[in-house]
Short mmCIF file of C-alpha atoms in Angstrom, two decimals:
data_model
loop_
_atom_site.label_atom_id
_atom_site.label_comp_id
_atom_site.label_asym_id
_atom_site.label_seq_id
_atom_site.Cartn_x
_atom_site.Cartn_y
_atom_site.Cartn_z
CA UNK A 1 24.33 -13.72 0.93
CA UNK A 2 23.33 -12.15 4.35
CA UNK A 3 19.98 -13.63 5.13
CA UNK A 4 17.56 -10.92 6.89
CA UNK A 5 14.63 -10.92 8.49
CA UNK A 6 12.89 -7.45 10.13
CA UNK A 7 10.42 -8.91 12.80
CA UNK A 8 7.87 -5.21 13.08
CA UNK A 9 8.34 -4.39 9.36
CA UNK A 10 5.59 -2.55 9.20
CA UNK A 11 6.07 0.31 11.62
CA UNK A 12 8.67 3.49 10.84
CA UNK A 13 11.69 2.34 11.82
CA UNK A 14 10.68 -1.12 10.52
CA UNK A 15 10.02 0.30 7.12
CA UNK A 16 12.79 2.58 6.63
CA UNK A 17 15.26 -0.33 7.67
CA UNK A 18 13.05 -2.45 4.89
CA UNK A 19 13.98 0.41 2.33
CA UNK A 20 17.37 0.50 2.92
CA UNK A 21 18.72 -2.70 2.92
CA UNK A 22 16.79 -3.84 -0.16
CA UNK A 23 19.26 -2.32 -2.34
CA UNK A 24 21.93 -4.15 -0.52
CA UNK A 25 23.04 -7.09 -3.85
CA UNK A 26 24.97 -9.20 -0.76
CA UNK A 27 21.77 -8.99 1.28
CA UNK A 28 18.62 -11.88 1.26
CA UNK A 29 15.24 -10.27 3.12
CA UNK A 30 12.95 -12.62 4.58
CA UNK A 31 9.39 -11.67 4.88
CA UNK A 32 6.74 -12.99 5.90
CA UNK A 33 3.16 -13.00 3.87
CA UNK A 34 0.58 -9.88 5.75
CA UNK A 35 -1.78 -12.70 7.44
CA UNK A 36 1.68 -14.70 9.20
CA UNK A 37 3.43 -11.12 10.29
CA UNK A 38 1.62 -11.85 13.58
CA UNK A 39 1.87 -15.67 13.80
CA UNK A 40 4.67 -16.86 16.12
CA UNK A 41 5.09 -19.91 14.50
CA UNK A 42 6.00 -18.02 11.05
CA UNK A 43 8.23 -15.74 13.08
CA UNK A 44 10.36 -17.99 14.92
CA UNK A 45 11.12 -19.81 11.81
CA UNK A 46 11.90 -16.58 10.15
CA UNK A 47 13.75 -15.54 12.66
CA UNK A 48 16.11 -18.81 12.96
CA UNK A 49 16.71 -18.39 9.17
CA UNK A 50 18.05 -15.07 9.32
CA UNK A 51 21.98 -14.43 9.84
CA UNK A 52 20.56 -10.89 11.28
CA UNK A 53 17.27 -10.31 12.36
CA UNK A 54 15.73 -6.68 12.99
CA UNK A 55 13.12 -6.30 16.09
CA UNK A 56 11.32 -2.77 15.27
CA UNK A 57 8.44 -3.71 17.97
CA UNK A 58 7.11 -3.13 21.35
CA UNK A 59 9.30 -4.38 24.24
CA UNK A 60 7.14 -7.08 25.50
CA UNK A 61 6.85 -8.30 21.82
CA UNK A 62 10.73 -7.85 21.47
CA UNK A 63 11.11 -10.21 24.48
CA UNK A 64 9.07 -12.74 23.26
CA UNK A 65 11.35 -12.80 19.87
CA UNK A 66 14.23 -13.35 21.34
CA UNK A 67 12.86 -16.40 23.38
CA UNK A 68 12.36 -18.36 20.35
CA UNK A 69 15.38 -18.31 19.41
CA UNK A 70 17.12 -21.64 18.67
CA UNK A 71 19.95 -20.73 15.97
CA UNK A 72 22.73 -20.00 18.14
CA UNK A 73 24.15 -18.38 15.17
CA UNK A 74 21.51 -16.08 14.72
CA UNK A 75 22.52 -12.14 15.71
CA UNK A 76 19.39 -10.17 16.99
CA UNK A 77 19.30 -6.32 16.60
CA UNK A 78 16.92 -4.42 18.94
CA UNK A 79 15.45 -1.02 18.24
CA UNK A 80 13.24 -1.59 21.28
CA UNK A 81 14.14 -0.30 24.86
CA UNK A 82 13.64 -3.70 26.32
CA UNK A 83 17.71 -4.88 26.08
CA UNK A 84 19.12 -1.52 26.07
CA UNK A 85 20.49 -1.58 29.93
CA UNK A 86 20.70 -5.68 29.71
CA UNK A 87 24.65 -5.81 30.19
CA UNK A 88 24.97 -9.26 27.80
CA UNK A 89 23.26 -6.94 25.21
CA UNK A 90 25.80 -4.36 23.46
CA UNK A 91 25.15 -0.58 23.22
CA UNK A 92 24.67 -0.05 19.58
CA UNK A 93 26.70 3.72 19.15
CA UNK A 94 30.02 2.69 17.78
CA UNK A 95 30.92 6.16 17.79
CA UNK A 96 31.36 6.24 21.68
CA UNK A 97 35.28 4.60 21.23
CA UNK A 98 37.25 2.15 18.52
CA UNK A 99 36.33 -0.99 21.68
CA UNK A 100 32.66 0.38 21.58
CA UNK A 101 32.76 -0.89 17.46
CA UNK A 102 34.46 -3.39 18.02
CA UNK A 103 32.32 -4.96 20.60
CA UNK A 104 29.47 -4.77 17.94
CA UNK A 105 31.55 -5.86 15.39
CA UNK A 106 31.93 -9.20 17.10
CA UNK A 107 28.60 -9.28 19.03
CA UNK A 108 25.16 -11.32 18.55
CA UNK A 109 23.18 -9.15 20.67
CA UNK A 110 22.55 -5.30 20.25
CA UNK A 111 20.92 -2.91 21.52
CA UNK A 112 20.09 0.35 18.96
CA UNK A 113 20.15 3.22 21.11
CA UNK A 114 17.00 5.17 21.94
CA UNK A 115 16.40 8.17 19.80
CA UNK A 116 16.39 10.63 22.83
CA UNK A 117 19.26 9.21 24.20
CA UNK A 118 21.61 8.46 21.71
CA UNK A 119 22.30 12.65 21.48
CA UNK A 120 22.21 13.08 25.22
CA UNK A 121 24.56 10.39 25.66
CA UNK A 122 27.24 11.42 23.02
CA UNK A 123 27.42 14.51 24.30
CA UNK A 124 27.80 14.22 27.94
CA UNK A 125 29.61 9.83 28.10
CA UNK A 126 32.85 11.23 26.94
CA UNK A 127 32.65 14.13 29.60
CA UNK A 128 32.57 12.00 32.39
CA UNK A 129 35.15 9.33 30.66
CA UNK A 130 37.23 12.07 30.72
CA UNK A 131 36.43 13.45 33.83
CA UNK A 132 35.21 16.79 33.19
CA UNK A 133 32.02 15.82 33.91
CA UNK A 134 31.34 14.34 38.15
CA UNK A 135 29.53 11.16 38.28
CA UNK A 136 26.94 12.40 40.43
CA UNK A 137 26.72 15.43 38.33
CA UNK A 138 22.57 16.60 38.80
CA UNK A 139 22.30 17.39 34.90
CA UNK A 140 19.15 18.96 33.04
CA UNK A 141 18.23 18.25 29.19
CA UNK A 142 15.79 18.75 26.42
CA UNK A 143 14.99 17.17 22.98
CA UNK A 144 13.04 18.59 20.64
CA UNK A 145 11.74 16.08 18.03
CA UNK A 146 9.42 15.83 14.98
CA UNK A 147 5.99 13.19 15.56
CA UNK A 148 7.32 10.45 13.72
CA UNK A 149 8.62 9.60 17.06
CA UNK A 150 5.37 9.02 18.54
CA UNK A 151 4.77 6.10 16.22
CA UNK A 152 1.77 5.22 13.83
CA UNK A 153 -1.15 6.78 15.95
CA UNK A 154 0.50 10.30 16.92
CA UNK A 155 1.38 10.27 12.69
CA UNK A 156 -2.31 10.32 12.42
CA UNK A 157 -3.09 12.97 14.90
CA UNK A 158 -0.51 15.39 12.99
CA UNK A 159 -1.23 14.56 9.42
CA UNK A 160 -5.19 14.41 9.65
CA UNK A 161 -6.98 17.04 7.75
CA UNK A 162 -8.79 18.45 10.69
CA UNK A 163 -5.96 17.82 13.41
CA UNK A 164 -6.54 19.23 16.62
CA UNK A 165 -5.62 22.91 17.22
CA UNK A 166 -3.72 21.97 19.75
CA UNK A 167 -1.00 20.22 17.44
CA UNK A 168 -0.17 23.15 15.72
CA UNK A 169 2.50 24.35 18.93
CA UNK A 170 4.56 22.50 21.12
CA UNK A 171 3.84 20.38 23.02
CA UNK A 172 6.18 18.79 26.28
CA UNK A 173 5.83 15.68 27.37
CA UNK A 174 7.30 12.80 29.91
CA UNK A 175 6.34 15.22 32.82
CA UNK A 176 6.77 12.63 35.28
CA UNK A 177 10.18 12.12 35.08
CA UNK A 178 10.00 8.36 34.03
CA UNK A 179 10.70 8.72 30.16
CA UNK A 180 11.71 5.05 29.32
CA UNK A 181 15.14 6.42 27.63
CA UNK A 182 16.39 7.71 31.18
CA UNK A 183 17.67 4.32 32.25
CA UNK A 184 19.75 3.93 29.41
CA UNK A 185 20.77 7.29 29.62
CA UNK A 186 21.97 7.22 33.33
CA UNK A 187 23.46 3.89 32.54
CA UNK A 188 25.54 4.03 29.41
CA UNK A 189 26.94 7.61 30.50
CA UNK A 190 28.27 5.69 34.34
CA UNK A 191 25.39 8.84 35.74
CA UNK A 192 24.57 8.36 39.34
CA UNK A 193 21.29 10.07 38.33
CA UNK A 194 18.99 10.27 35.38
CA UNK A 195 18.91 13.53 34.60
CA UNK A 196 16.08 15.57 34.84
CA UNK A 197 14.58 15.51 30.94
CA UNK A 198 12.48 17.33 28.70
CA UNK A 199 11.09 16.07 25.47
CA UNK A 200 9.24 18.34 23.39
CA UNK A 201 7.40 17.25 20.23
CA UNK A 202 5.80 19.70 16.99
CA UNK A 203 4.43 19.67 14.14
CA UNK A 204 7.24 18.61 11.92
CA UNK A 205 8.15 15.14 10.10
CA UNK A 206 11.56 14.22 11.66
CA UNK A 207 14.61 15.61 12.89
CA UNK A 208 15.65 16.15 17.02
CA UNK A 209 17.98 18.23 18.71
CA UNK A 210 18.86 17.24 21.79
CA UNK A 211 20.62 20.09 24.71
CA UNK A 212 22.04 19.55 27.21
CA UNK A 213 22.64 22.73 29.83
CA UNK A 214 25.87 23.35 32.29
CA UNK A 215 26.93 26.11 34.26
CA UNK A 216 30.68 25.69 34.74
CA UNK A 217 30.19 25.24 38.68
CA UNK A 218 29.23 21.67 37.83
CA UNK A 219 32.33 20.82 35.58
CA UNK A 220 35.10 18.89 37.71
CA UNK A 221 38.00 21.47 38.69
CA UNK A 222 40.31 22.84 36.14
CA UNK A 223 37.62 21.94 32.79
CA UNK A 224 36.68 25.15 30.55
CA UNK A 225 34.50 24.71 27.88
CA UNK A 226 37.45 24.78 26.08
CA UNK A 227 38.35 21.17 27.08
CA UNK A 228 34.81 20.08 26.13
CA UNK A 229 35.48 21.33 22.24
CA UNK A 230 38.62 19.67 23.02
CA UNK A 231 37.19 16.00 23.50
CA UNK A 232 34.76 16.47 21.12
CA UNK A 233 36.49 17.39 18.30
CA UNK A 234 38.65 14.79 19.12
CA UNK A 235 36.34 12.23 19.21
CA UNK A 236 33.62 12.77 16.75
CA UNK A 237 35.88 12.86 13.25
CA UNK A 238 33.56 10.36 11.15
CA UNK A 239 30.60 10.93 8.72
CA UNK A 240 28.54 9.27 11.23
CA UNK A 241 28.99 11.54 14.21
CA UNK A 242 30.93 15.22 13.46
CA UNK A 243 31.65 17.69 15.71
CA UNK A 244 31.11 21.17 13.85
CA UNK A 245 32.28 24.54 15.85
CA UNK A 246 28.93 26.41 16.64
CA UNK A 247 28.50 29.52 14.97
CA UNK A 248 24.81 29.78 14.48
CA UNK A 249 22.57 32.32 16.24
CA UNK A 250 19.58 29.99 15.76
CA UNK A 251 19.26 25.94 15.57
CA UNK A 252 16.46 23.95 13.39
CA UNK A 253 15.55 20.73 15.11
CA UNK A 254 14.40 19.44 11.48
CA UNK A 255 18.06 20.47 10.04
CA UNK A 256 19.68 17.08 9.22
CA UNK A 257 15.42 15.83 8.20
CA UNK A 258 16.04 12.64 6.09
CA UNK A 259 20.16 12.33 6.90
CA UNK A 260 21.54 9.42 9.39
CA UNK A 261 24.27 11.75 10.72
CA UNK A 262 24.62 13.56 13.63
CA UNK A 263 26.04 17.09 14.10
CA UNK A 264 27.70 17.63 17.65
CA UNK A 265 28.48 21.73 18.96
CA UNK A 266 29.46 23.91 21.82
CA UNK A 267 27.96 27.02 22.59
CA UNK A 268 27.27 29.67 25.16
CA UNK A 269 30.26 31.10 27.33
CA UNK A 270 32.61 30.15 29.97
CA UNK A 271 29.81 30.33 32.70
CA UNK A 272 26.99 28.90 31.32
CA UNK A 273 27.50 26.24 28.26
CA UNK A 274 25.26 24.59 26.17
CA UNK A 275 25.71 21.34 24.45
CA UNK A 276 23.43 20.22 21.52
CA UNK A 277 23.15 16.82 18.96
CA UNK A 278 21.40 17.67 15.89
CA UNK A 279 20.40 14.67 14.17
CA UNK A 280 17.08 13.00 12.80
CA UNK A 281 15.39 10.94 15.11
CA UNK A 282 14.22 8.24 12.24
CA UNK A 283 18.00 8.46 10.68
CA UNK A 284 21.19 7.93 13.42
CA UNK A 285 18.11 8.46 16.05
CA UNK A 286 17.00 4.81 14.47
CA UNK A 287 16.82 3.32 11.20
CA UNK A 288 20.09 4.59 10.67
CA UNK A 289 21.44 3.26 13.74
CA UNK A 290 20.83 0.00 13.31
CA UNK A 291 22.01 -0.43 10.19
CA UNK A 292 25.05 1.04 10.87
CA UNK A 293 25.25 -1.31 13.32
CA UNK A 294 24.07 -4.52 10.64
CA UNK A 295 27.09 -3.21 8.18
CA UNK A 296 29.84 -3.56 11.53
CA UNK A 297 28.79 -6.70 12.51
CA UNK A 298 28.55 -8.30 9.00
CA UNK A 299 32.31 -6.65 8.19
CA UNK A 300 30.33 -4.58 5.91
CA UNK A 301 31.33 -0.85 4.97
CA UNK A 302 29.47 1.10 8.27
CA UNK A 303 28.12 3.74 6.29
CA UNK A 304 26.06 1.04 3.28
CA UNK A 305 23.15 2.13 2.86
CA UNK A 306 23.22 5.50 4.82
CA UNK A 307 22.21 9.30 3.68
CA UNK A 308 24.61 11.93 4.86
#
């Protein structure tokens, strides 16, 4: 049995993670009773118990976990953003490249990617691994993405019977530039800048769609947008991540709601080209993520437990 403990149970991506697993026969969970979820003693025993341990909390509180730990053997998973540019921590997209899983297969430390960036970054990583894409390329994004992103409070906000008029349109956010996911997304994409980002959140459940804009000026000499369908389709084959040829004349942000795939597409023309990641940002932009991650590192079957 795979002893598991999720340290931040109770919040979305805590719960979901909860759900999941719990139907797993070769999986133990370890919880803690409601008035030790908070007590640090309780925790670090949990946590040196576990085989795998979750952290679905704040990064400071994320931090503090993995200082008391004292099981060597113990393997940490972090849907936090506090590890996710910490270079003994591995990225946790296994899609990215065969070494990418099997770093996590063998790893004790991993990083979930951010919801936000885990679309920007499979779509524009394998660009500039395969040079099409400069390193100092100045790029511009946006994500749209249902609350559940916003955590416990901004659930409230959106689900209360009098909301605020205000949450009935769209609303942009991370105006000044210093999003938390843009480190990780400069970094894991080898970006000598963050791009300049966009996040826009409405009033629906789940689901994101992350775009990413070119004009072909900025590809490296001799791409098309041709060789960008090229690397994708070569590259995204699994359930996990697909690439699907774009044919749509509109895109729903809430279109893979509930799933823990992602759906990767080409559009536009041959001067200006638009790249989008539809996906859910509680499924592969989280919950799913991670536990993806759990099944590689345990030898498990990577897609145990996941909705596609």
């Amino acid at each position: 049995m795979i002893k598991v403990f999720i340290d931040g149970k109770e919040g979305t991506t805590g719960l979901r993670i909860f759900d999941r697993i719990s139907a797993f026969k070769d999986v133990e969970l370890i919880t803690l009773p409601e008035e030790l979820r908070k007590d640090k003693n309780a925790r670090k025993q949990a946590i040196n118990s576990s085989d795998v341990t979750f952290l679905c909390l704040p990064d400071a509180a994320a931090v503090e976990s993995v200082s008391l730990i004292e099981n060597e053997n113990v393997r940490i998973i972090d849907a936090s953003t506090a590890h996710r540019t910490n270079s003994e921590w591995v990225y946790g997209l296994p899609e990215l490249s065969p070494l990418q899983a099997e770093m996590i297969g063998k790893a004790k430390r991993i990083a979930v990617p951010g919801c936000h960036a885990s679309g920007f970054i499979v779509l524009v990583k394998p660009l500039v691994d395969a040079g099409i894409l400069p390193r100092d390329a100045l790029l511009c994004c946006h994500s749209l993405t249902g609350y559940s992103g916003g955590g416990k409070k901004m659930i409230a906000e959106y689900e209360a019977n009098e909301k605020n008029a205000l949450l009935f349109a769209p609303r942009q956010y991370g105006l000044t530039q210093s999003h938390k996911h843009l480190p990780e997304m400069k970094k894991i994409c080898g970006l000598d800048n963050p791009p300049v980002f966009s996040p826009i959140v409405d009033d629906f459940y789940s689901g994101m769609e992350m775009t990413v804009q070119l004009f072909s000026s900025q590809l490296n000499s001799g791409f098309s947008a041709n060789d960008i369908k090229n690397v994708y389709s070569g590259l995204y084959t699994s359930e996990c991540v697909k690439y699907v040829e774009g044919s749509e004349s509109m895109l729903s942000a809430a279109e893979l709601y509930g799933k823990d795939s992602m759906r990767v597409s080409v559009y536009g023309n041959e001067e200006r080209i638009i790249l989008t990641a539809l996906y859910d940002n509680l499924g592969k932009g989280a919950s799913g993520a991670a536990i993806e991650c759990m099944n590689i590192m345990m030898g498990r079957d990577p897609y145990d437990g996941l909705i596609f």
